[in-house]
CSV table of N, CA and C in Angstrom, one decimal:
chain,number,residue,atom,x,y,z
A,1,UNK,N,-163.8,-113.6,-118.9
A,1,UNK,CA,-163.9,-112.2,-119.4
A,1,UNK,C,-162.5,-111.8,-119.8
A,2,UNK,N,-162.2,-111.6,-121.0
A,2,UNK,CA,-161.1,-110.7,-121.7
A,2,UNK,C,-160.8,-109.1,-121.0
A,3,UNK,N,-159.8,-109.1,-120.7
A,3,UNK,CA,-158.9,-108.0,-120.3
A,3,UNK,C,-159.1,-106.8,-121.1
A,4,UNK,N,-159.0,-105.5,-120.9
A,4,UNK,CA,-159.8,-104.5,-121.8
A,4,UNK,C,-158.1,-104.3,-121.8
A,5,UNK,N,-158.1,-104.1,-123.5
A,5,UNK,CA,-156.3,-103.5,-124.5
A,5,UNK,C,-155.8,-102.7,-123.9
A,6,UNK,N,-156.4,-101.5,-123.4
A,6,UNK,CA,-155.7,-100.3,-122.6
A,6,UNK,C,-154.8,-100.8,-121.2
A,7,UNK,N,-155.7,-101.6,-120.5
A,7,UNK,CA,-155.2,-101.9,-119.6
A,7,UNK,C,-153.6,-103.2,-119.5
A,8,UNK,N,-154.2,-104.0,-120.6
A,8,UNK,CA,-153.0,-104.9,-120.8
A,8,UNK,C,-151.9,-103.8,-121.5
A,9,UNK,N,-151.9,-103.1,-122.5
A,9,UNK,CA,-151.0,-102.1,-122.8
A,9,UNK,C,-150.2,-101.2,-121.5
A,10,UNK,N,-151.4,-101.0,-120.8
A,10,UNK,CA,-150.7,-100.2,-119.4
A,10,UNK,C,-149.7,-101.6,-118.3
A,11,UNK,N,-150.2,-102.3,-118.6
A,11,UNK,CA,-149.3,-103.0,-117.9
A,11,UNK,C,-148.2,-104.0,-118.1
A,12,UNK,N,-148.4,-103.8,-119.7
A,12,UNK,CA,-146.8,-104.1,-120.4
A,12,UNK,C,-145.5,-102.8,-120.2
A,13,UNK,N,-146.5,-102.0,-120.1
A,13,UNK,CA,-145.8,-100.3,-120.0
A,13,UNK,C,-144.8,-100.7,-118.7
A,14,UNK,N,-145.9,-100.7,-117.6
A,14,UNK,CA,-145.3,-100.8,-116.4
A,14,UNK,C,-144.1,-101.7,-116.4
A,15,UNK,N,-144.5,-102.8,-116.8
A,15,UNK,CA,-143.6,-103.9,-116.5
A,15,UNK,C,-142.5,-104.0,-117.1
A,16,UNK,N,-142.5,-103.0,-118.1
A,16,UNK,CA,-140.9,-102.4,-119.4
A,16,UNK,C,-140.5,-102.0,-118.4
A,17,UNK,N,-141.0,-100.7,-118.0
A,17,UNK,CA,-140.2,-99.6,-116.8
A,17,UNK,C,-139.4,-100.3,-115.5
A,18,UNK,N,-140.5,-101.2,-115.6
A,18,UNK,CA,-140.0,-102.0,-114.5
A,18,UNK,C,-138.4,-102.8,-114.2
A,19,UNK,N,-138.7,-103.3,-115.5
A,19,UNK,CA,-137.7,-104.5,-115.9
A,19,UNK,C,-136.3,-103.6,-116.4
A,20,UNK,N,-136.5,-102.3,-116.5
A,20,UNK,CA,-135.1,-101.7,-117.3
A,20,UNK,C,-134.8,-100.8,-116.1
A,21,UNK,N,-135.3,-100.4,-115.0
A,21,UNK,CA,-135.2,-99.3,-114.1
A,21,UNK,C,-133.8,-99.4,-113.4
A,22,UNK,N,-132.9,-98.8,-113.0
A,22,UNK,CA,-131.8,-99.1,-112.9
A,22,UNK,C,-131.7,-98.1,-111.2
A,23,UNK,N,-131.3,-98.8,-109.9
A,23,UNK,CA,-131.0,-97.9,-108.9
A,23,UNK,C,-129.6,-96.9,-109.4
A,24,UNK,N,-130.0,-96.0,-108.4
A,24,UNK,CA,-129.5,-94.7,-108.8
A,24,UNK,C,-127.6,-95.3,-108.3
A,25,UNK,N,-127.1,-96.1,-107.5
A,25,UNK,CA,-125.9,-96.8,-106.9
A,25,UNK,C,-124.9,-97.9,-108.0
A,26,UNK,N,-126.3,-98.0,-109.6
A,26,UNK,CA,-126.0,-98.8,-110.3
A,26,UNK,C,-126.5,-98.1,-111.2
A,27,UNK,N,-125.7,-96.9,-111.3
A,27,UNK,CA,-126.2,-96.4,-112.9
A,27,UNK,C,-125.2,-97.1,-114.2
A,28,UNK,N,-125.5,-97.2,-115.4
A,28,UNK,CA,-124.6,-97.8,-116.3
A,28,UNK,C,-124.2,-97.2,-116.9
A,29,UNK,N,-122.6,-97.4,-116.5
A,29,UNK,CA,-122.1,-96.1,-117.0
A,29,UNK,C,-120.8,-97.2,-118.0
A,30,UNK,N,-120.7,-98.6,-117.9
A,30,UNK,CA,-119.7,-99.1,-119.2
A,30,UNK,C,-120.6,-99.3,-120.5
A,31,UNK,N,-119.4,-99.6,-121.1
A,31,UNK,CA,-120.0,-100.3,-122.2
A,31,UNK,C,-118.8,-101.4,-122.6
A,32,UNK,N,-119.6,-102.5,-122.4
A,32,UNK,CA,-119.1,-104.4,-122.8
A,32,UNK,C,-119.3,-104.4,-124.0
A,33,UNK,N,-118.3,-104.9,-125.3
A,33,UNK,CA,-118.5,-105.3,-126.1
A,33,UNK,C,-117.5,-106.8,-126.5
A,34,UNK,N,-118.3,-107.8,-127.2
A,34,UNK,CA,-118.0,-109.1,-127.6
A,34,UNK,C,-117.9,-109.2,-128.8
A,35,UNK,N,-117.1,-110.2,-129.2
A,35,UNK,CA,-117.2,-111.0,-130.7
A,35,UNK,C,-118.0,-112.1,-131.1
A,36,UNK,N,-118.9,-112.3,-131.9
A,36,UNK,CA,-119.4,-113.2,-132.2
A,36,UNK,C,-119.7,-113.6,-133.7
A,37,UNK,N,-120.1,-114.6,-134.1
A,37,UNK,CA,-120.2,-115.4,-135.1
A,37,UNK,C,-121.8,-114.6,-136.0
A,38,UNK,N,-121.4,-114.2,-137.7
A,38,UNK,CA,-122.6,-114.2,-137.5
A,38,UNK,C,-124.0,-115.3,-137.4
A,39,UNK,N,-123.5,-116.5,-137.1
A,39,UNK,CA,-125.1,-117.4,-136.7
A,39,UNK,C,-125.2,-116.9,-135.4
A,40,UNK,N,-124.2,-117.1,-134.5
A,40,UNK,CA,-125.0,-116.3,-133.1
A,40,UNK,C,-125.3,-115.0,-133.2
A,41,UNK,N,-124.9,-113.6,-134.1
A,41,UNK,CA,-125.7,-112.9,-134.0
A,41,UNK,C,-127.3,-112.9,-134.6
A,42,UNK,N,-127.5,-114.6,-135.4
A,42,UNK,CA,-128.9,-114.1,-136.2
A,42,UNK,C,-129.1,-115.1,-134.9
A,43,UNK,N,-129.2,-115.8,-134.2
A,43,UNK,CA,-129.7,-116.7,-133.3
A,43,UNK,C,-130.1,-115.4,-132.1
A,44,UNK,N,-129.1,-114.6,-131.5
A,44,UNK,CA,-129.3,-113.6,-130.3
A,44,UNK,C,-130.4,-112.2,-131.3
A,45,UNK,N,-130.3,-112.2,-132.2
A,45,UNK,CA,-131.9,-111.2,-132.9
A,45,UNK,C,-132.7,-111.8,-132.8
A,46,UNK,N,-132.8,-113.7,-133.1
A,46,UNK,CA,-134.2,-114.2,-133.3
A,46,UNK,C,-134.6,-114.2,-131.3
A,47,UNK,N,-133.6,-114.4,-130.8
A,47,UNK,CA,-134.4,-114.8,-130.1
A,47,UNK,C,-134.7,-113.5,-129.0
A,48,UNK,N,-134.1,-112.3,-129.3
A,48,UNK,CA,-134.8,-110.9,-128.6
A,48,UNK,C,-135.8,-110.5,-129.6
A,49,UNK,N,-136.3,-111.1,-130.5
A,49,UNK,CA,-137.5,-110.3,-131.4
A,49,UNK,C,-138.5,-109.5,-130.5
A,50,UNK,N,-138.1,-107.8,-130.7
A,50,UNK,CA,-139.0,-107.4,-130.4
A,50,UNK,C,-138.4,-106.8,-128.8
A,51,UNK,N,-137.4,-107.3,-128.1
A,51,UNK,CA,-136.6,-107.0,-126.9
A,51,UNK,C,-135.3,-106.0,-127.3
A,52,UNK,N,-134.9,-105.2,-126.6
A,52,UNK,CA,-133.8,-104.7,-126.6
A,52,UNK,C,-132.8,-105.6,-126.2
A,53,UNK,N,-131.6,-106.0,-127.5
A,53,UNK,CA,-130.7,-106.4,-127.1
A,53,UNK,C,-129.8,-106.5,-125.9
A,54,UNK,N,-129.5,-105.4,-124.9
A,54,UNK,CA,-128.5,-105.4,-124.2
A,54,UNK,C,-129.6,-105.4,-122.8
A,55,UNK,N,-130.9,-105.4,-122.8
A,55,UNK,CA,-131.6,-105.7,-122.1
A,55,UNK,C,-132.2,-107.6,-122.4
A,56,UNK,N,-132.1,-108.0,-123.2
A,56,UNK,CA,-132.1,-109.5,-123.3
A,56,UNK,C,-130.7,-110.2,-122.0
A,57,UNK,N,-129.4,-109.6,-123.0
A,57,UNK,CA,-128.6,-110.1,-122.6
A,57,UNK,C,-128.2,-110.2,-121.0
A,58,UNK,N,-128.5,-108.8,-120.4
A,58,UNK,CA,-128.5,-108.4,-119.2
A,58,UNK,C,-129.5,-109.3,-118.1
A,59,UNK,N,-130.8,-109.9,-118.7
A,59,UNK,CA,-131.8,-110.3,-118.1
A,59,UNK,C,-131.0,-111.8,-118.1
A,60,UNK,N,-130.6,-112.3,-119.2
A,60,UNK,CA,-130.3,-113.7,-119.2
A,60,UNK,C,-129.0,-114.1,-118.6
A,61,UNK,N,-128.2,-112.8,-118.2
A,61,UNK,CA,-126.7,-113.2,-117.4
A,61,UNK,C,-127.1,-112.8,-116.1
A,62,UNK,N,-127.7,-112.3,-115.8
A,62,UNK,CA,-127.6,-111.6,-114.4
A,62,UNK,C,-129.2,-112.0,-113.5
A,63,UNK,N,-129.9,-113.0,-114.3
A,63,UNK,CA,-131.2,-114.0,-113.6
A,63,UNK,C,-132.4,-112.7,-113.5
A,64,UNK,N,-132.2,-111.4,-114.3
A,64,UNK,CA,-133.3,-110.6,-114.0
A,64,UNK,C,-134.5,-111.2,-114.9
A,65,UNK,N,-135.8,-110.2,-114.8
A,65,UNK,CA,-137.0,-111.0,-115.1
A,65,UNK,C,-137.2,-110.6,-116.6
A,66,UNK,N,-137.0,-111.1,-117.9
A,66,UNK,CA,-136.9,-111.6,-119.1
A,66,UNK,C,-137.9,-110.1,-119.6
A,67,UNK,N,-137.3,-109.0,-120.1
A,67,UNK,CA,-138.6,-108.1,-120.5
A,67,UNK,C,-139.2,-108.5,-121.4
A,68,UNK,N,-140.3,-107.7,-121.8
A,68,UNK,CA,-141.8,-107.9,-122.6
A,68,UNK,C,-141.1,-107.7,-124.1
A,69,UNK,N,-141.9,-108.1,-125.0
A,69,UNK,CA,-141.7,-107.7,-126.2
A,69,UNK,C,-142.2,-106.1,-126.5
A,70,UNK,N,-141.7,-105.3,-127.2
A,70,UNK,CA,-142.5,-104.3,-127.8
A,70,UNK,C,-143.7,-104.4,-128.3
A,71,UNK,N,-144.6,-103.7,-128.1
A,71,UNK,CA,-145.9,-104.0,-128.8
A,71,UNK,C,-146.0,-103.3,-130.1
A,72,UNK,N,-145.6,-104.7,-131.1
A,72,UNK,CA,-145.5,-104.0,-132.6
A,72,UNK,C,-146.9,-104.7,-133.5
A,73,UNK,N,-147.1,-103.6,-133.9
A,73,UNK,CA,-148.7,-103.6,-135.3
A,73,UNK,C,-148.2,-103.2,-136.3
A,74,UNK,N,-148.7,-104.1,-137.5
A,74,UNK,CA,-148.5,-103.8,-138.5
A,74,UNK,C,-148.8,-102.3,-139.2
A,75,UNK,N,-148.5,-101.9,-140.2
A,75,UNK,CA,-148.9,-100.7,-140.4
A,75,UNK,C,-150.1,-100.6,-140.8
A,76,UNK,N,-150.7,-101.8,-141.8
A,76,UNK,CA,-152.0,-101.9,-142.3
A,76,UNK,C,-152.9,-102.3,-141.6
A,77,UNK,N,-152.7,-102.9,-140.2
A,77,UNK,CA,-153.1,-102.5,-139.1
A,77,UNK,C,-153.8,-101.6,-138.2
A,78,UNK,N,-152.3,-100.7,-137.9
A,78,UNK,CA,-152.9,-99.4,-137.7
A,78,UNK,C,-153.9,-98.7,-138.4
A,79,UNK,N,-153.8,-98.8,-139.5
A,79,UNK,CA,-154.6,-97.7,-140.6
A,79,UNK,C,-155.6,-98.3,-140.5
A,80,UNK,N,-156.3,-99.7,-140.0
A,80,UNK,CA,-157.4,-100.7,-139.9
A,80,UNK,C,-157.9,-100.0,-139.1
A,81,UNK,N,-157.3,-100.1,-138.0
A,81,UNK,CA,-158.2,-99.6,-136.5
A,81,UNK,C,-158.3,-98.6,-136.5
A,82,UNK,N,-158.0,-97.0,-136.8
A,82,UNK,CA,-157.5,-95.8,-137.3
A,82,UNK,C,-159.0,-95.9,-137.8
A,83,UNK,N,-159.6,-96.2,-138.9
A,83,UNK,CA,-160.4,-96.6,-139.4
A,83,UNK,C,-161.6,-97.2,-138.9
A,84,UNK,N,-161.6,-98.3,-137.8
A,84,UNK,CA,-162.3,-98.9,-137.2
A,84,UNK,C,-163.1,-97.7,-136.1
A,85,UNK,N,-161.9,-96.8,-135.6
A,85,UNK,CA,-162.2,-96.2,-134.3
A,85,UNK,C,-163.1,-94.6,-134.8
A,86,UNK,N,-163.1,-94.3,-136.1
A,86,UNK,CA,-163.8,-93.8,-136.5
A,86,UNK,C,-165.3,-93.6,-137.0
A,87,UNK,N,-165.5,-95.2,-137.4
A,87,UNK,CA,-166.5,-95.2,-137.6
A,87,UNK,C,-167.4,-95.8,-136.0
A,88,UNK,N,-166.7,-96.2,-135.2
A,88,UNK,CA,-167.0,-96.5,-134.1
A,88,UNK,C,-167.8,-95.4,-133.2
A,89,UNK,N,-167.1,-94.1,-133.7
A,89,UNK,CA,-167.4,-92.6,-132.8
A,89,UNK,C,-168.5,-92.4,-133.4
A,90,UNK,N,-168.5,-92.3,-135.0
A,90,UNK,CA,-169.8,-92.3,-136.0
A,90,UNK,C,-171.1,-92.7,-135.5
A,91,UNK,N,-171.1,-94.2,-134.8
A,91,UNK,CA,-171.6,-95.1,-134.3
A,91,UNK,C,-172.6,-94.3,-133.3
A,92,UNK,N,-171.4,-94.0,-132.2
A,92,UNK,CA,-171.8,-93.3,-130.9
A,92,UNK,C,-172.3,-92.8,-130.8
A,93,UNK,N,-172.0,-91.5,-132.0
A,93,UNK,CA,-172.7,-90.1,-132.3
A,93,UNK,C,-174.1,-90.5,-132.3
A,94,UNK,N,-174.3,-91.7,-133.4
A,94,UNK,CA,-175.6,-91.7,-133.8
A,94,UNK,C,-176.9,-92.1,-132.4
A,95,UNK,N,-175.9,-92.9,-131.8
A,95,UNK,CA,-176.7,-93.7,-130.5
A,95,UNK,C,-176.9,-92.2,-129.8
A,96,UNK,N,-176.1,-91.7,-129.9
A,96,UNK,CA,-176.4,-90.6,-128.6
A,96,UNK,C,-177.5,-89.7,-129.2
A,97,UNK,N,-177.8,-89.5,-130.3
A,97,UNK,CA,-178.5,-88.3,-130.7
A,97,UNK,C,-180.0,-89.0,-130.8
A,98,UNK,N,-179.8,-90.2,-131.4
A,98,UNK,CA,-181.5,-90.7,-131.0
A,98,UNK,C,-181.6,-90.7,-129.4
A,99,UNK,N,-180.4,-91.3,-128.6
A,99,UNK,CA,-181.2,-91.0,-127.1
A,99,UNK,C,-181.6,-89.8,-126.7
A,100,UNK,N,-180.7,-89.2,-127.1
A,100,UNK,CA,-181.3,-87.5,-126.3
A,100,UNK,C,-182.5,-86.8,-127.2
A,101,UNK,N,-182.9,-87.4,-128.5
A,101,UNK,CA,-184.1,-87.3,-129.3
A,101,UNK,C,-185.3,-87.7,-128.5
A,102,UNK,N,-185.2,-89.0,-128.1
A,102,UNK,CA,-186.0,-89.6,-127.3
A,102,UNK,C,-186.5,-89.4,-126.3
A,103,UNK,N,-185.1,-88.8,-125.0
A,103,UNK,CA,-185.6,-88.2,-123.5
A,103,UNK,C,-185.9,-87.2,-124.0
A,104,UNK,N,-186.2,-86.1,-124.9
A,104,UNK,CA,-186.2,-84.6,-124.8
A,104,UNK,C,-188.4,-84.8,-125.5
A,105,UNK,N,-188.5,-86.0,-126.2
A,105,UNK,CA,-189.8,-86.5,-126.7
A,105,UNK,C,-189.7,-85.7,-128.2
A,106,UNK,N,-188.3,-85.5,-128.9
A,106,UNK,CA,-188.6,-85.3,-129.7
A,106,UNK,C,-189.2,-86.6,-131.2
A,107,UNK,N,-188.7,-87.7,-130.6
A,107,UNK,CA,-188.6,-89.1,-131.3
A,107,UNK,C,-188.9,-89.7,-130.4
A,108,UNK,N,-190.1,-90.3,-131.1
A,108,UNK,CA,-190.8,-91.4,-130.4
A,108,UNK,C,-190.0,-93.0,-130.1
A,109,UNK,N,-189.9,-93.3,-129.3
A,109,UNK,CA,-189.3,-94.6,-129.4
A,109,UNK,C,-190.2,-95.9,-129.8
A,110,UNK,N,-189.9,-96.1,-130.9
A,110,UNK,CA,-190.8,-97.0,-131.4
A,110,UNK,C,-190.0,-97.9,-131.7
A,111,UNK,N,-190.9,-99.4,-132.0
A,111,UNK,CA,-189.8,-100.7,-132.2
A,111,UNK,C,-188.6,-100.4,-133.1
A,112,UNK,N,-189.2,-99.8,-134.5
A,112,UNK,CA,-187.9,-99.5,-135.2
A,112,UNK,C,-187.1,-98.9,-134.5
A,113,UNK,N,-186.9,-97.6,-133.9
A,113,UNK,CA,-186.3,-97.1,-133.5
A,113,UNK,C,-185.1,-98.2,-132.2
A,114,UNK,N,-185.8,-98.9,-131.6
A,114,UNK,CA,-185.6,-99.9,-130.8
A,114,UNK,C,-184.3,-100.5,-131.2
A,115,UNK,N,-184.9,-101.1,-132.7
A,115,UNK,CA,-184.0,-102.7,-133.7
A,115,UNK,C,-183.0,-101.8,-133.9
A,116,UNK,N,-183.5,-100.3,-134.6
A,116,UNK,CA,-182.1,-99.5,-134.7
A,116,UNK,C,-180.8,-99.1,-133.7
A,117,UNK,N,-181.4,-99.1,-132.6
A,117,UNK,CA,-180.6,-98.8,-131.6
A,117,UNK,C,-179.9,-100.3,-131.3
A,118,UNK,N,-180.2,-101.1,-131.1
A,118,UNK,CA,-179.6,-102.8,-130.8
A,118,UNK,C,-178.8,-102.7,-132.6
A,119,UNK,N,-179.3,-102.6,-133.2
A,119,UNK,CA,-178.4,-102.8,-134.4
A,119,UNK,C,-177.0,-101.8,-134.4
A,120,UNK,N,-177.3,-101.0,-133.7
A,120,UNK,CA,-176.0,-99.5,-133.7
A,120,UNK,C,-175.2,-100.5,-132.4
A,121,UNK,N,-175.7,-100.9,-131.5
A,121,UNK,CA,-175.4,-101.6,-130.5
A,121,UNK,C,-174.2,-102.7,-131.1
A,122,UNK,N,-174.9,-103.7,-131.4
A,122,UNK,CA,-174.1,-104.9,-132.1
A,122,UNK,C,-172.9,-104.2,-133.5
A,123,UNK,N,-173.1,-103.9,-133.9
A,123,UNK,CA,-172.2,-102.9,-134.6
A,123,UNK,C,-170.9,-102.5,-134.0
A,124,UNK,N,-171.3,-102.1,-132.9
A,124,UNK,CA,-170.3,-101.2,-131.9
A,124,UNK,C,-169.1,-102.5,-131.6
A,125,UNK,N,-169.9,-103.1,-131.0
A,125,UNK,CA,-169.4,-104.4,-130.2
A,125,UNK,C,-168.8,-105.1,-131.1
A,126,UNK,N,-169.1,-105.3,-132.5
A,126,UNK,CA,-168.2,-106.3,-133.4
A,126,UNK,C,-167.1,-105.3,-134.2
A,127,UNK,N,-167.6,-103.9,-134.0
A,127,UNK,CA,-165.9,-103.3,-134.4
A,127,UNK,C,-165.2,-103.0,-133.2
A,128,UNK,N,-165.4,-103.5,-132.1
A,128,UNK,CA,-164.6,-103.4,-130.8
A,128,UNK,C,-163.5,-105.1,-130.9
A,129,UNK,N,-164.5,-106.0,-131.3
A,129,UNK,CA,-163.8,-107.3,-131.6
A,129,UNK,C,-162.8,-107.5,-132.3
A,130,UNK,N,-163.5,-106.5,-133.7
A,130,UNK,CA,-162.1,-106.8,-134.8
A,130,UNK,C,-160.8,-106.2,-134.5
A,131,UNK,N,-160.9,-104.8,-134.1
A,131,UNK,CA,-160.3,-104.0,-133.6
A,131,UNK,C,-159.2,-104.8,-132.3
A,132,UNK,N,-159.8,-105.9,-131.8
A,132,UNK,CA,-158.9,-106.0,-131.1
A,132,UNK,C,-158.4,-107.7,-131.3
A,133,UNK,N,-159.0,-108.2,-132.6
A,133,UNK,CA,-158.1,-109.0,-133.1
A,133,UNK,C,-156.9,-108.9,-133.6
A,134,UNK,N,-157.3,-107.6,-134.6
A,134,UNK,CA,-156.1,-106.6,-134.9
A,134,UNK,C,-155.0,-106.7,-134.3
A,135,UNK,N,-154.9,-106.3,-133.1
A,135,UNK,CA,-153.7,-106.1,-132.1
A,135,UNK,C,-153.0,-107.6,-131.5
A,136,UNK,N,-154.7,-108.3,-131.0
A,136,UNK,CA,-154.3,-109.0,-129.6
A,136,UNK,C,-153.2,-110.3,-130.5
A,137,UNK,N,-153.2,-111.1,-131.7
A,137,UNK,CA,-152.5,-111.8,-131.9
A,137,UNK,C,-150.9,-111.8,-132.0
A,138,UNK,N,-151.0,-110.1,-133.0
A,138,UNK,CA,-149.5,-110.2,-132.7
A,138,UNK,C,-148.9,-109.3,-131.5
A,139,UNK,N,-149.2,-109.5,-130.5
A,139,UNK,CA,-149.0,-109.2,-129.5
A,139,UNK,C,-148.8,-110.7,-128.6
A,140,UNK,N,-149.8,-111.6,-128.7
A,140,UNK,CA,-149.9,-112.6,-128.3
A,140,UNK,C,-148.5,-113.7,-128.8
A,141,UNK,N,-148.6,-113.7,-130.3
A,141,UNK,CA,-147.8,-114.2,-131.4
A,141,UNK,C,-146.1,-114.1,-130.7
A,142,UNK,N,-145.9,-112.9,-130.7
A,142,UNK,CA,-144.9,-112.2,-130.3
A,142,UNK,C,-144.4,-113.1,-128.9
A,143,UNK,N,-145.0,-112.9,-128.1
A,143,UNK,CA,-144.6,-113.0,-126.7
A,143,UNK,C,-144.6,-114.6,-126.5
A,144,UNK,N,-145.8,-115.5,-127.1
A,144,UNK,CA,-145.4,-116.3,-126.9
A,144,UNK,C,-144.1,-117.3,-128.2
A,145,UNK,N,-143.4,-116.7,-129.0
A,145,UNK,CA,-142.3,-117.1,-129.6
A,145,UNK,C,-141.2,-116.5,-128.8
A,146,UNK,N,-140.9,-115.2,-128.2
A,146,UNK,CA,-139.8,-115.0,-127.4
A,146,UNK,C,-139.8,-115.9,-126.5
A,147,UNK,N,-141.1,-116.5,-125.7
A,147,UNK,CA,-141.1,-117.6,-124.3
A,147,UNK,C,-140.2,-118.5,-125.1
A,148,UNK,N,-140.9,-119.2,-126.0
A,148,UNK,CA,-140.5,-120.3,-126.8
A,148,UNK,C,-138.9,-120.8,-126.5
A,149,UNK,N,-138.5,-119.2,-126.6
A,149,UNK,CA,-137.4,-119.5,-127.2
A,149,UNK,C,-136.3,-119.0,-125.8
A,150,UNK,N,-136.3,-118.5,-125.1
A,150,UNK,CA,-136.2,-118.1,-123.2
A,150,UNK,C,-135.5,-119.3,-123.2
């Protein structure tokens, strides 16, 4: 069983906050700066894609726990699911108004009525799928090329 988005989202949240949280005895108050080449600066971008730099660097000198990538979506993306989650509600609206048609005896439940309801059903469920094809790969994509490269 697949992990519901919100929840993986809530727990990349967490685990940002976590990974950058600084005790109050070690607040950071320098600032370290280096010289480098630029191939090591395109090599130290590729390989925080998506990381805060001075949070990469800090994680890989000091053995802390490697933070998460940012969860980045395309924009045509967004506008996809934006889209998706509308007609989704559309969906809902409709399921809800035959059910409360139904208990109140204003609409008979009849097979059509039935196929319609399973049809609004499967509908729901395959724009919940796309919707989170949308997201889950480059999310996935993402995280597993920064491992890659760890």
């Amino acid at each position: 069983m697949q992990a519901d988005p919100r929840t993986n989202l809530s727990n990349q949240l967490a685990d940002t906050l976590t990974n950058r949280s600084v005790s109050p005895d070690e607040k950071r108050e320098l600032t370290i700066t280096f010289r480098a080449s630029y191939a090591e600066k395109a090599r130290l971008e590729q390989r925080c894609s998506g990381v805060v730099q001075s949070d990469y660097i800090r994680a890989r000198l000091f053995d802390y726990p490697l933070p998460h990538p940012k969860l980045v979506i395309p924009e045509v993306n967004r506008q996809a699911i934006y889209e998706l989650k509308k007609i989704g509600n559309n969906l809902n609206q409709q399921t809800r108004a035959i059910n409360e048609a139904v208990k109140i005896d204003s609409q008979p439940l009849t097979n059509e009525v039935k196929s319609y309801l399973k049809t609004l059903e499967e509908l729901t469920t395959l724009l919940e799928h796309t919707r989170q094809s949308l997201t889950q790969p480059t999310v996935e994509g993402q995280r597993n090329d920064y491992q890659s490269q760890g």
